[in-house]
Short mmCIF file of C-alpha atoms in Angstrom, two decimals:
data_model
loop_
_atom_site.label_atom_id
_atom_site.label_comp_id
_atom_site.label_asym_id
_atom_site.label_seq_id
_atom_site.Cartn_x
_atom_site.Cartn_y
_atom_site.Cartn_z
CA UNK A 63 -48.28 -62.61 88.53
CA UNK A 64 -45.99 -60.85 86.95
CA UNK A 65 -46.63 -57.45 85.44
CA UNK A 66 -47.23 -57.59 82.05
CA UNK A 67 -44.96 -55.52 79.76
CA UNK A 68 -45.99 -52.85 77.28
CA UNK A 69 -45.29 -53.91 73.58
CA UNK A 70 -44.26 -51.35 70.93
CA UNK A 71 -46.22 -51.28 67.87
CA UNK A 72 -44.17 -52.36 65.03
CA UNK A 73 -42.78 -50.40 63.36
CA UNK A 74 -42.64 -51.13 59.09
CA UNK A 75 -39.16 -49.60 58.65
CA UNK A 76 -38.98 -49.62 54.82
CA UNK A 77 -41.39 -47.61 55.11
CA UNK A 78 -40.53 -45.09 57.60
CA UNK A 79 -37.05 -44.55 55.32
CA UNK A 80 -39.91 -44.18 52.04
CA UNK A 81 -41.57 -41.61 53.98
CA UNK A 82 -38.89 -39.59 54.72
CA UNK A 83 -36.81 -39.88 51.79
CA UNK A 84 -39.55 -39.05 49.42
CA UNK A 85 -39.91 -35.74 51.47
CA UNK A 86 -36.55 -34.49 51.90
CA UNK A 87 -36.22 -35.45 48.17
CA UNK A 88 -39.03 -32.99 47.55
CA UNK A 89 -38.07 -30.41 50.20
CA UNK A 90 -34.76 -30.60 48.13
CA UNK A 91 -36.70 -30.18 45.28
CA UNK A 92 -38.36 -27.07 46.39
CA UNK A 93 -34.82 -25.82 47.63
CA UNK A 94 -33.40 -26.16 44.16
CA UNK A 95 -36.44 -24.67 42.20
CA UNK A 96 -36.23 -21.62 44.56
CA UNK A 97 -32.21 -20.96 43.81
CA UNK A 98 -32.85 -21.38 40.48
CA UNK A 99 -34.81 -18.91 40.39
CA UNK A 100 -32.94 -16.61 42.56
CA UNK A 101 -30.21 -17.43 40.35
CA UNK A 102 -31.75 -16.60 37.19
CA UNK A 103 -31.85 -12.72 36.05
CA UNK A 104 -34.73 -11.03 34.97
CA UNK A 105 -34.97 -10.65 31.46
CA UNK A 106 -35.39 -6.77 31.24
CA UNK A 107 -37.88 -4.83 29.74
CA UNK A 108 -37.05 -1.22 27.28
CA UNK A 109 -38.82 1.27 26.12
CA UNK A 110 -38.88 1.10 22.66
CA UNK A 111 -37.18 4.46 22.47
CA UNK A 112 -34.65 3.43 24.76
CA UNK A 113 -34.06 0.20 22.94
CA UNK A 114 -33.82 1.74 19.63
CA UNK A 115 -31.25 4.26 21.50
CA UNK A 116 -29.24 1.34 22.30
CA UNK A 117 -28.84 -0.24 19.01
CA UNK A 118 -28.20 3.69 17.85
CA UNK A 119 -25.46 3.90 20.18
CA UNK A 120 -23.93 0.23 19.39
CA UNK A 121 -24.21 1.21 15.61
CA UNK A 122 -22.58 4.40 15.81
CA UNK A 123 -19.79 3.26 18.27
CA UNK A 124 -19.16 0.00 15.17
CA UNK A 125 -16.19 0.88 12.79
CA UNK A 126 -15.68 -1.47 9.71
CA UNK A 127 -14.24 -0.59 6.76
CA UNK A 128 -16.08 0.42 4.10
CA UNK A 129 -19.58 0.38 6.75
CA UNK A 130 -22.04 2.13 5.17
CA UNK A 131 -25.70 2.69 6.64
CA UNK A 132 -27.80 0.89 4.02
CA UNK A 133 -24.99 -2.12 5.10
CA UNK A 134 -27.38 -2.54 8.48
CA UNK A 135 -29.56 -4.80 7.49
CA UNK A 136 -32.98 -5.94 10.22
CA UNK A 137 -31.14 -9.17 10.43
CA UNK A 138 -28.14 -7.48 11.94
CA UNK A 139 -30.52 -4.63 13.57
CA UNK A 140 -32.48 -7.77 15.07
CA UNK A 141 -28.62 -9.68 16.35
CA UNK A 142 -27.99 -6.02 18.41
CA UNK A 143 -31.44 -5.88 20.20
CA UNK A 144 -30.76 -9.88 21.19
CA UNK A 145 -27.42 -9.11 22.75
CA UNK A 146 -29.41 -6.25 24.75
CA UNK A 147 -31.73 -7.93 25.99
CA UNK A 148 -30.16 -10.98 27.16
CA UNK A 149 -28.27 -10.08 30.11
CA UNK A 150 -26.27 -13.73 30.09
CA UNK A 151 -24.92 -12.93 26.48
CA UNK A 152 -21.14 -11.21 27.47
CA UNK A 153 -20.17 -10.57 24.03
CA UNK A 154 -21.68 -8.70 20.82
CA UNK A 155 -19.41 -9.48 17.79
CA UNK A 156 -19.94 -7.10 14.42
CA UNK A 157 -18.34 -8.28 11.16
CA UNK A 158 -18.91 -8.80 7.38
CA UNK A 159 -19.73 -12.09 6.49
CA UNK A 160 -18.58 -11.86 2.75
CA UNK A 161 -20.98 -8.52 1.83
CA UNK A 162 -23.66 -9.17 4.38
CA UNK A 163 -22.97 -7.47 8.01
CA UNK A 164 -23.67 -9.65 10.67
CA UNK A 165 -24.22 -9.61 14.95
CA UNK A 166 -24.16 -12.00 16.99
CA UNK A 167 -23.57 -13.19 20.18
CA UNK A 168 -20.11 -15.23 19.79
CA UNK A 169 -16.66 -15.50 17.89
CA UNK A 170 -16.95 -16.13 14.84
CA UNK A 171 -15.08 -19.23 13.84
CA UNK A 172 -14.04 -18.51 9.81
CA UNK A 173 -11.48 -15.62 9.62
CA UNK A 174 -12.96 -12.04 9.56
CA UNK A 175 -11.23 -8.97 7.96
CA UNK A 176 -12.16 -6.99 10.59
CA UNK A 177 -14.33 -7.06 13.55
CA UNK A 178 -15.68 -4.92 16.45
CA UNK A 179 -16.48 -6.98 19.68
CA UNK A 180 -18.58 -5.18 22.45
CA UNK A 181 -18.76 -6.67 26.09
CA UNK A 182 -19.86 -6.47 29.23
CA UNK A 183 -20.29 -8.28 33.20
CA UNK A 184 -22.43 -11.22 33.66
CA UNK A 185 -26.54 -10.06 34.05
CA UNK A 186 -25.45 -6.70 33.56
CA UNK A 187 -28.38 -4.46 31.90
CA UNK A 188 -27.90 -1.73 29.91
CA UNK A 189 -29.16 1.72 30.50
CA UNK A 190 -29.71 4.93 27.23
CA UNK A 191 -28.55 7.31 30.31
CA UNK A 192 -25.28 5.09 31.36
CA UNK A 193 -24.33 3.39 28.00
CA UNK A 194 -21.31 4.94 27.60
CA UNK A 195 -20.03 4.38 30.82
CA UNK A 196 -20.33 0.85 30.73
CA UNK A 197 -20.00 -0.29 27.69
CA UNK A 198 -16.28 -1.87 26.64
CA UNK A 199 -16.02 -1.98 23.15
CA UNK A 200 -13.02 -2.27 21.01
CA UNK A 201 -11.94 -3.48 17.01
CA UNK A 202 -9.91 -5.79 15.88
CA UNK A 203 -8.29 -6.47 12.64
CA UNK A 204 -6.73 -8.48 10.19
CA UNK A 205 -3.31 -7.02 11.37
CA UNK A 206 -1.68 -9.35 13.97
CA UNK A 207 0.84 -6.24 15.17
CA UNK A 208 -1.85 -3.67 14.79
CA UNK A 209 -3.67 -6.29 17.89
CA UNK A 210 -0.25 -7.18 19.86
CA UNK A 211 0.21 -3.38 20.46
CA UNK A 212 -3.37 -2.54 21.76
CA UNK A 213 -3.52 -5.46 22.85
CA UNK A 214 -0.24 -4.79 25.32
CA UNK A 215 -0.14 -1.14 25.88
CA UNK A 216 -4.44 -1.14 26.68
CA UNK A 217 -4.73 -4.52 28.46
CA UNK A 218 -1.50 -5.91 29.63
CA UNK A 219 0.44 -2.72 29.98
CA UNK A 220 -1.65 -0.29 32.49
CA UNK A 221 -1.88 -3.68 34.67
CA UNK A 222 1.54 -3.79 35.20
CA UNK A 223 3.01 -0.05 36.08
CA UNK A 224 0.10 -0.42 38.72
CA UNK A 225 1.64 -3.77 40.36
CA UNK A 226 3.24 -2.34 43.80
CA UNK A 227 4.28 -5.53 45.26
CA UNK A 228 6.95 -6.24 43.35
CA UNK A 229 11.05 -4.39 44.66
CA UNK A 230 11.45 -1.77 42.47
CA UNK A 231 14.39 -3.11 40.75
CA UNK A 232 12.43 -5.31 39.22
CA UNK A 233 9.59 -3.67 38.83
CA UNK A 234 11.64 -0.75 36.13
CA UNK A 235 13.44 -3.76 34.83
CA UNK A 236 10.22 -5.28 34.04
CA UNK A 237 8.62 -1.95 32.69
CA UNK A 238 11.97 -0.48 31.01
CA UNK A 239 11.08 -4.21 28.95
CA UNK A 240 7.61 -3.35 27.95
CA UNK A 241 7.84 0.33 26.84
CA UNK A 242 11.01 -1.13 25.14
CA UNK A 243 9.35 -4.15 23.58
CA UNK A 244 6.13 -1.34 22.67
CA UNK A 245 8.63 1.20 21.18
CA UNK A 246 10.05 -0.84 18.36
CA UNK A 247 6.70 -3.09 17.70
CA UNK A 248 4.82 0.88 17.26
CA UNK A 249 8.26 1.74 14.94
CA UNK A 250 7.94 -1.63 13.01
CA UNK A 251 4.74 -1.68 12.46
CA UNK A 252 4.20 2.06 11.06
CA UNK A 253 7.28 1.79 9.24
CA UNK A 254 5.36 -1.36 7.19
CA UNK A 255 3.19 1.58 6.06
CA UNK A 256 5.29 4.24 4.43
CA UNK A 257 4.90 6.23 8.76
CA UNK A 258 6.80 7.46 11.12
CA UNK A 259 5.02 7.59 14.97
CA UNK A 260 6.56 7.92 18.31
CA UNK A 261 5.18 5.20 21.32
CA UNK A 262 3.99 7.20 23.84
CA UNK A 263 4.60 5.23 27.36
CA UNK A 264 0.77 5.67 29.33
CA UNK A 265 2.63 5.53 32.11
CA UNK A 266 3.18 8.66 34.04
CA UNK A 267 0.29 10.40 31.75
CA UNK A 268 -1.65 10.38 35.76
CA UNK A 269 0.45 12.46 37.51
CA UNK A 270 1.30 15.63 37.68
CA UNK A 271 4.85 16.28 36.51
CA UNK A 272 5.81 17.30 40.40
CA UNK A 273 5.00 13.64 41.60
CA UNK A 274 6.33 11.72 38.64
CA UNK A 275 9.35 13.62 38.88
CA UNK A 276 9.66 12.33 42.84
CA UNK A 277 9.78 8.70 40.99
CA UNK A 278 13.33 8.12 39.77
CA UNK A 279 12.98 5.09 38.61
CA UNK A 280 10.04 6.18 36.55
CA UNK A 281 11.73 9.30 35.30
CA UNK A 282 14.67 6.25 34.34
CA UNK A 283 12.02 4.59 32.02
CA UNK A 284 11.03 7.56 30.72
CA UNK A 285 14.53 8.61 29.42
CA UNK A 286 14.66 5.54 27.73
CA UNK A 287 11.95 5.85 25.74
CA UNK A 288 13.02 9.86 25.01
CA UNK A 289 16.75 8.47 23.32
CA UNK A 290 14.28 5.91 21.13
CA UNK A 291 12.29 9.44 20.58
CA UNK A 292 15.65 10.83 19.40
CA UNK A 293 17.19 8.26 17.14
CA UNK A 294 13.48 8.12 15.19
CA UNK A 295 13.35 11.05 14.77
CA UNK A 296 16.80 12.35 13.25
CA UNK A 297 16.12 9.79 10.48
CA UNK A 298 12.53 11.42 9.52
CA UNK A 299 13.00 14.92 10.48
CA UNK A 300 13.32 15.57 6.95
CA UNK A 301 9.51 14.08 6.12
CA UNK A 302 6.53 16.86 6.17
CA UNK A 303 4.24 13.96 6.23
CA UNK A 304 5.73 12.81 9.35
CA UNK A 305 6.07 16.08 10.84
CA UNK A 306 2.69 16.71 9.82
CA UNK A 307 0.93 13.46 11.93
CA UNK A 308 2.67 14.52 15.27
CA UNK A 309 1.06 17.80 15.89
CA UNK A 310 -1.52 15.86 17.66
CA UNK A 311 1.11 13.66 20.19
CA UNK A 312 2.77 17.45 20.71
CA UNK A 313 0.62 17.39 24.19
CA UNK A 314 1.53 14.39 25.66
CA UNK A 315 5.43 15.08 24.26
CA UNK A 316 5.58 17.98 26.32
CA UNK A 317 4.29 16.11 29.26
CA UNK A 318 6.75 13.81 29.00
CA UNK A 319 9.89 16.35 28.44
CA UNK A 320 8.61 18.81 31.26
CA UNK A 321 8.86 15.85 34.25
CA UNK A 322 13.03 14.98 32.76
CA UNK A 323 13.59 18.57 32.65
CA UNK A 324 12.31 19.11 36.89
CA UNK A 325 14.45 15.89 37.44
CA UNK A 326 18.17 17.55 35.12
CA UNK A 327 17.66 15.20 32.89
CA UNK A 328 20.87 14.54 30.26
CA UNK A 329 19.34 13.16 27.86
CA UNK A 330 16.60 16.00 27.64
CA UNK A 331 18.80 18.79 25.90
CA UNK A 332 19.21 16.90 22.04
CA UNK A 333 15.75 15.82 22.30
CA UNK A 334 14.44 19.27 23.48
CA UNK A 335 16.89 20.77 19.91
CA UNK A 336 14.95 18.01 18.02
CA UNK A 337 11.32 19.50 19.09
CA UNK A 338 11.93 22.80 18.60
CA UNK A 339 12.91 21.85 15.02
CA UNK A 340 9.84 19.61 14.70
CA UNK A 341 7.73 22.49 15.91
CA UNK A 342 9.51 25.08 12.99
CA UNK A 343 8.62 21.93 10.58
CA UNK A 344 5.37 21.52 11.58
CA UNK A 345 4.44 25.28 10.81
CA UNK A 346 5.59 25.04 7.83
CA UNK A 347 4.06 21.40 6.44
CA UNK A 348 0.74 22.93 8.22
CA UNK A 349 1.56 26.28 6.30
CA UNK A 350 1.90 24.49 2.73
CA UNK A 351 -1.24 22.24 3.73
CA UNK A 352 -3.16 25.80 3.90
CA UNK A 353 -1.84 27.08 0.18
CA UNK A 354 -2.00 22.90 -1.42
CA UNK A 355 -5.78 23.24 0.03
CA UNK A 356 -6.45 25.59 -2.65
CA UNK A 357 -6.16 23.81 -5.77
CA UNK A 358 -7.59 20.33 -4.24
CA UNK A 359 -10.83 21.07 -5.91
CA UNK A 360 -10.49 21.98 -9.36
CA UNK A 361 -8.14 19.32 -9.93
CA UNK A 362 -10.44 16.94 -8.97
CA UNK A 363 -12.64 18.74 -11.03
CA UNK A 364 -10.42 18.16 -13.72
CA UNK A 365 -9.92 14.30 -12.64
CA UNK A 366 -13.38 14.02 -13.40
CA UNK A 367 -12.80 15.02 -16.66
CA UNK A 368 -13.64 12.69 -19.57
CA UNK A 369 -13.42 14.50 -22.99
CA UNK A 370 -9.64 16.08 -23.21
CA UNK A 371 -11.44 19.08 -25.64
CA UNK A 372 -12.57 19.80 -22.08
CA UNK A 373 -9.15 19.98 -20.32
CA UNK A 374 -8.06 23.13 -21.29
CA UNK A 375 -10.93 25.25 -20.18
CA UNK A 376 -9.63 24.19 -16.63
CA UNK A 377 -6.06 24.43 -17.34
CA UNK A 378 -5.83 28.56 -17.18
CA UNK A 379 -7.70 28.40 -13.12
CA UNK A 380 -4.97 25.27 -11.16
CA UNK A 381 -2.08 27.25 -13.31
CA UNK A 382 -3.14 30.60 -11.93
CA UNK A 383 -3.62 28.73 -8.60
CA UNK A 384 -0.38 27.83 -8.71
CA UNK A 385 0.90 31.35 -8.98
CA UNK A 386 -0.50 32.25 -6.17
CA UNK A 387 0.64 29.34 -4.18
CA UNK A 388 4.43 30.70 -5.20
CA UNK A 389 3.92 34.09 -4.69
CA UNK A 390 2.54 33.97 -1.68
CA UNK A 391 3.49 31.08 0.45
CA UNK A 392 6.10 31.51 2.62
CA UNK A 393 8.02 28.11 2.35
CA UNK A 394 6.67 26.54 -0.90
CA UNK A 395 8.20 29.12 -3.33
CA UNK A 396 11.41 27.21 -4.11
CA UNK A 397 11.52 26.40 -7.70
CA UNK A 398 11.92 22.59 -7.12
CA UNK A 399 8.43 22.94 -5.32
CA UNK A 400 6.35 24.68 -8.09
CA UNK A 401 8.24 22.66 -10.60
CA UNK A 402 6.17 19.42 -8.96
CA UNK A 403 3.13 20.76 -9.60
CA UNK A 404 3.50 21.35 -13.00
CA UNK A 405 4.81 17.73 -13.43
CA UNK A 406 1.85 16.47 -11.51
CA UNK A 407 -0.49 18.69 -13.94
CA UNK A 408 1.43 17.33 -16.85
CA UNK A 409 1.13 13.53 -15.56
CA UNK A 410 -2.52 13.93 -14.85
CA UNK A 411 -3.58 15.15 -17.91
CA UNK A 412 -1.18 12.53 -19.55
CA UNK A 413 -3.16 9.65 -17.18
CA UNK A 414 -6.73 11.61 -18.53
CA UNK A 415 -5.21 11.15 -22.60
CA UNK A 416 -4.18 7.58 -21.78
CA UNK A 417 -7.50 6.75 -20.06
CA UNK A 418 -9.88 8.05 -23.55
CA UNK A 419 -7.47 6.75 -25.92
CA UNK A 420 -9.11 3.24 -26.36
CA UNK A 421 -6.67 0.70 -28.10
CA UNK A 422 -9.31 -1.97 -28.89
CA UNK A 423 -10.91 0.18 -31.87
CA UNK A 424 -7.51 0.32 -33.07
CA UNK A 425 -7.00 -3.37 -32.87
CA UNK A 426 -10.53 -4.13 -33.91
CA UNK A 427 -10.09 -2.16 -37.03
CA UNK A 428 -11.69 0.89 -36.46
CA UNK A 429 -8.74 3.61 -38.02
CA UNK A 430 -10.68 6.23 -38.44
CA UNK A 431 -11.89 5.79 -34.89
CA UNK A 432 -9.05 5.62 -33.88
CA UNK A 433 -7.01 7.99 -35.38
CA UNK A 434 -9.48 10.99 -34.12
CA UNK A 435 -9.26 10.15 -31.07
CA UNK A 436 -4.93 10.31 -30.94
CA UNK A 437 -5.83 13.51 -32.58
CA UNK A 438 -7.98 15.22 -29.60
CA UNK A 439 -4.97 14.11 -27.64
CA UNK A 440 -2.46 16.00 -29.17
CA UNK A 441 -4.19 18.73 -29.48
CA UNK A 442 -5.03 18.99 -26.52
CA UNK A 443 -1.45 18.95 -25.23
CA UNK A 444 -0.69 21.70 -27.94
CA UNK A 445 -3.39 23.58 -26.00
CA UNK A 446 -1.90 23.14 -23.01
CA UNK A 447 1.39 23.69 -23.87
CA UNK A 448 0.37 27.42 -25.53
CA UNK A 449 -1.75 28.35 -22.46
CA UNK A 450 1.73 27.91 -20.22
CA UNK A 451 3.37 29.59 -22.63
CA UNK A 452 1.29 32.39 -22.43
CA UNK A 453 1.08 33.10 -18.59
CA UNK A 454 4.78 32.39 -18.97
CA UNK A 455 4.99 35.47 -20.94
CA UNK A 456 2.59 37.28 -18.33
CA UNK A 457 4.68 36.33 -15.83
CA UNK A 458 8.25 37.47 -17.44
CA UNK A 459 6.40 40.54 -18.35
CA UNK A 460 5.33 41.43 -15.22
CA UNK A 461 8.63 39.86 -13.45
CA UNK A 462 11.50 39.63 -15.95
CA UNK A 463 13.38 36.34 -15.59
CA UNK A 464 11.68 34.40 -12.72
CA UNK A 465 10.06 31.94 -14.34
CA UNK A 466 12.16 29.44 -14.88
CA UNK A 467 10.71 25.88 -14.46
CA UNK A 468 10.97 22.86 -15.66
CA UNK A 469 7.27 21.58 -16.45
CA UNK A 470 8.70 18.30 -18.11
CA UNK A 471 6.13 18.83 -20.97
CA UNK A 472 7.38 17.63 -24.77
CA UNK A 473 6.03 17.51 -27.68
CA UNK A 474 4.76 14.22 -28.12
CA UNK A 475 4.35 13.79 -31.71
CA UNK A 476 8.50 13.86 -31.91
CA UNK A 477 9.45 10.98 -30.79
CA UNK A 478 13.61 10.04 -30.77
CA UNK A 479 14.65 7.80 -33.09
CA UNK A 480 15.60 4.59 -31.07
CA UNK A 481 19.06 3.52 -31.08
CA UNK A 482 21.47 0.45 -31.21
CA UNK A 483 23.52 -0.53 -28.28
CA UNK A 484 26.97 -1.29 -28.83
CA UNK A 485 30.12 -0.99 -29.94
CA UNK A 486 28.73 -1.82 -33.92
CA UNK A 487 25.50 0.40 -32.93
CA UNK A 488 25.85 2.85 -36.15
CA UNK A 489 26.09 -0.01 -38.51
CA UNK A 490 23.26 -2.19 -37.21
CA UNK A 491 21.71 0.97 -37.94
CA UNK A 492 23.24 1.47 -41.46
CA UNK A 493 22.11 -1.75 -42.12
CA UNK A 494 18.57 -1.28 -41.14
CA UNK A 495 18.55 2.14 -43.23
CA UNK A 496 19.10 -0.48 -46.05
CA UNK A 497 16.58 -3.20 -45.59
CA UNK A 498 14.23 -0.06 -45.17
CA UNK A 499 14.73 1.12 -48.54
CA UNK A 500 15.09 -1.60 -50.09
CA UNK A 501 11.70 -3.06 -48.77
CA UNK A 502 10.26 -0.11 -49.88
CA UNK A 503 11.59 -0.23 -53.23
CA UNK A 504 10.26 -3.97 -53.55
CA UNK A 505 7.11 -2.42 -52.02
CA UNK A 506 6.85 0.17 -54.64
CA UNK A 507 7.41 -2.43 -57.31
CA UNK A 508 3.88 -3.67 -56.44
CA UNK A 509 2.48 -1.17 -56.05
CA UNK A 510 3.18 -0.04 -59.55
CA UNK A 511 1.28 -3.43 -60.76
CA UNK A 512 -1.30 -3.54 -58.16
CA UNK A 513 -3.27 -2.48 -60.90
CA UNK A 514 -3.11 -6.61 -61.98
CA UNK A 515 -3.97 -8.06 -58.86
CA UNK A 516 -7.82 -9.21 -59.89
CA UNK A 517 -7.27 -9.05 -63.24
CA UNK A 518 -7.35 -12.67 -64.35
CA UNK A 519 -6.52 -12.12 -67.57
CA UNK A 520 -3.43 -11.23 -66.83
CA UNK A 521 -1.15 -14.02 -64.77
CA UNK A 522 2.35 -11.07 -64.62
CA UNK A 523 1.13 -11.23 -61.23
CA UNK A 524 1.94 -14.37 -59.19
CA UNK A 525 5.94 -13.23 -61.15
CA UNK A 526 6.04 -9.63 -59.68
CA UNK A 527 4.81 -11.22 -56.38
CA UNK A 528 7.20 -14.12 -55.71
CA UNK A 529 9.99 -11.43 -56.60
CA UNK A 530 8.27 -9.52 -54.15
CA UNK A 531 9.03 -12.64 -51.86
CA UNK A 532 12.52 -12.84 -52.71
CA UNK A 533 13.60 -9.63 -52.12
CA UNK A 534 12.17 -10.24 -48.88
CA UNK A 535 14.42 -13.52 -48.28
CA UNK A 536 17.51 -11.31 -49.50
CA UNK A 537 17.03 -8.91 -46.76
CA UNK A 538 19.44 -10.56 -44.52
CA UNK A 539 21.46 -9.08 -41.69
CA UNK A 540 23.77 -11.75 -41.55
CA UNK A 541 25.34 -10.50 -44.69
CA UNK A 542 28.30 -8.55 -43.36
CA UNK A 543 28.45 -11.44 -40.82
CA UNK A 544 32.95 -12.62 -40.73
CA UNK A 545 33.44 -14.49 -37.37
CA UNK A 546 31.45 -15.89 -34.14
CA UNK A 547 31.44 -13.01 -32.40
CA UNK A 548 29.84 -10.22 -34.66
CA UNK A 549 27.10 -13.86 -35.49
CA UNK A 550 26.16 -13.17 -31.59
CA UNK A 551 25.75 -9.62 -32.26
CA UNK A 552 23.52 -9.69 -35.00
CA UNK A 553 21.88 -12.83 -32.98
CA UNK A 554 21.13 -10.95 -29.49
CA UNK A 555 20.09 -7.64 -31.13
CA UNK A 556 17.21 -9.98 -33.22
CA UNK A 557 16.46 -11.41 -29.56
CA UNK A 558 13.42 -9.29 -29.43
CA UNK A 559 11.55 -10.47 -32.30
CA UNK A 560 12.37 -14.61 -31.78
CA UNK A 561 9.10 -15.17 -30.33
CA UNK A 562 7.31 -14.22 -32.99
CA UNK A 563 5.72 -17.38 -34.59
CA UNK A 564 6.64 -16.13 -38.09
CA UNK A 565 10.37 -15.83 -37.32
CA UNK A 566 10.52 -18.91 -34.68
CA UNK A 567 11.68 -21.36 -37.46
CA UNK A 568 14.50 -18.77 -39.18
CA UNK A 569 15.78 -17.48 -35.10
CA UNK A 570 16.03 -21.19 -35.18
CA UNK A 571 17.94 -21.92 -38.11
CA UNK A 572 20.66 -18.78 -37.39
CA UNK A 573 20.76 -19.83 -33.77
CA UNK A 574 21.69 -23.09 -35.42
CA UNK A 575 24.28 -21.62 -38.23
CA UNK A 576 26.14 -19.83 -35.71
CA UNK A 577 26.64 -22.91 -33.66
CA UNK A 578 28.19 -24.33 -37.08
CA UNK A 579 30.07 -21.50 -37.22
CA UNK A 580 31.70 -21.69 -34.02
CA UNK A 581 32.91 -25.86 -34.72
CA UNK A 582 34.07 -24.51 -37.68
CA UNK A 583 36.33 -21.88 -35.93
CA UNK A 584 37.12 -24.35 -33.42
CA UNK A 585 37.57 -26.79 -35.96
CA UNK A 586 40.39 -24.25 -37.64
CA UNK A 587 41.81 -23.45 -34.55
CA UNK A 588 42.97 -27.39 -33.55
CA UNK A 589 44.07 -27.74 -36.88
CA UNK A 590 46.30 -24.81 -36.79
CA UNK A 591 48.03 -26.59 -33.54
CA UNK A 592 48.48 -29.40 -35.07
CA UNK A 593 50.21 -28.61 -38.11
CA UNK A 594 52.25 -26.09 -35.03
CA UNK A 595 52.64 -28.72 -32.90
CA UNK A 596 56.05 -29.69 -34.76
CA UNK A 597 57.33 -26.50 -35.41
CA UNK A 598 59.65 -24.21 -33.10
CA UNK A 599 61.71 -21.04 -33.03
CA UNK A 600 64.61 -22.50 -34.41
CA UNK A 601 67.06 -20.23 -31.85
CA UNK A 602 64.97 -22.60 -28.72
CA UNK A 603 64.91 -26.46 -28.02
CA UNK A 604 62.97 -28.58 -29.43
CA UNK A 605 59.90 -29.39 -26.68
CA UNK A 606 61.04 -25.97 -25.00
CA UNK A 607 60.38 -24.26 -28.75
CA UNK A 608 57.08 -26.28 -28.90
CA UNK A 609 55.55 -25.28 -25.29
CA UNK A 610 56.28 -21.57 -26.68
#
């Protein structure tokens, strides 16, 4: 009997695959959840005091134009808190949107005037003790040149300076071009602001001058920068503001010059001579600033004066301080500089009087109020002149002949009479005086019969007014005009009045008369040419005589 073969149990392949796949999918889901949990950073939990400290650090670091304490709203502070507590947010931007301060964890989509940013590494958690070492921050303004300078100088340039894999010749040429570009870009940017600022290369600042002087390629690059400095300084050495602003830059400059002196650079001697002159000018500028500080507060008080009557109470103190600077300052004691101080004082007094006078009152018909304001300003200028004369007299008694200053004080009440320009200016002036006398005579006649203006029983007033109008019409500047040239000069002298509504029609009519006069003269010239065409000198042939 044949041996029975044990039969295998049938397996449902679909069931088996379904079971295995479901189990594998479950394992995959669990593994995915574990990976996500491992990758998801745990949000930091800060103590309230530490969180307030971190927010305060960011608020104090933020540098925006016209930022005030009251600008920090609860919404802006909450934006900072959200960024600190969310490690996934890499950047925080603080800026003004209109008049409202914003703090968001993103880049603003609309243009802003300036922006302070804070950045961190992914999933980094700040601590109050090490915040200033860990945070990366900066400020962008609306100036493209300024942002470009900062980005190149502080981000890209140090990276290229630290490269060691390039050939020396390639790196030296590339870095030299970077220094040249940054020096010229810095010079151009600050010149647009009215300043002169030296570009200080950061390459080699971290090295001692012994190590830096051993690098010949670095020395060559620094020599190129010094040559550009020399060009800049020569062009603005007389500028006191430039000299004073460079005082804080002398330390890094000395480091670079020390490197070049060690290597016996041929470019350093001329620059050292200019540096010595800069040091002298810095001392002079520092001394001048110290002495000018004594008049800062009195001048600030004078600037806040509203009533011209109060100006005279502050002037003696300011003039005495001017004398103190004149007598004690070793550099600011020149006649030209002290004269400029008095001119500035005179101009400030005039500005205060100008602000005090309200011409709207005069134009609105409040003539008495306007005249009172004018009188106050005139009295103020007179008192200023009297105080100045007394100070001059007292000073001259102590030191005769030492006070010879042009203060720029003029008698405001006495204004020189305007004069007409051109060769016929005297004639126009005489004509204007004649017109003025004729007008006053006609006005006097009207004034004599003014009692009949409202007298309805006396009809002669209309005749008097008609006579006055006739006289005014007779006042004519074109009466003495003999030819086109004189007429054009007369029109030019009256051009300023041509825009007046009442005189516009008259000016157009006179212009038309000048054109007609010009046309008549052209026709007369044409007639003369035609009449003389058949005439010629007797000693010449016919056609030759006509040509002549």
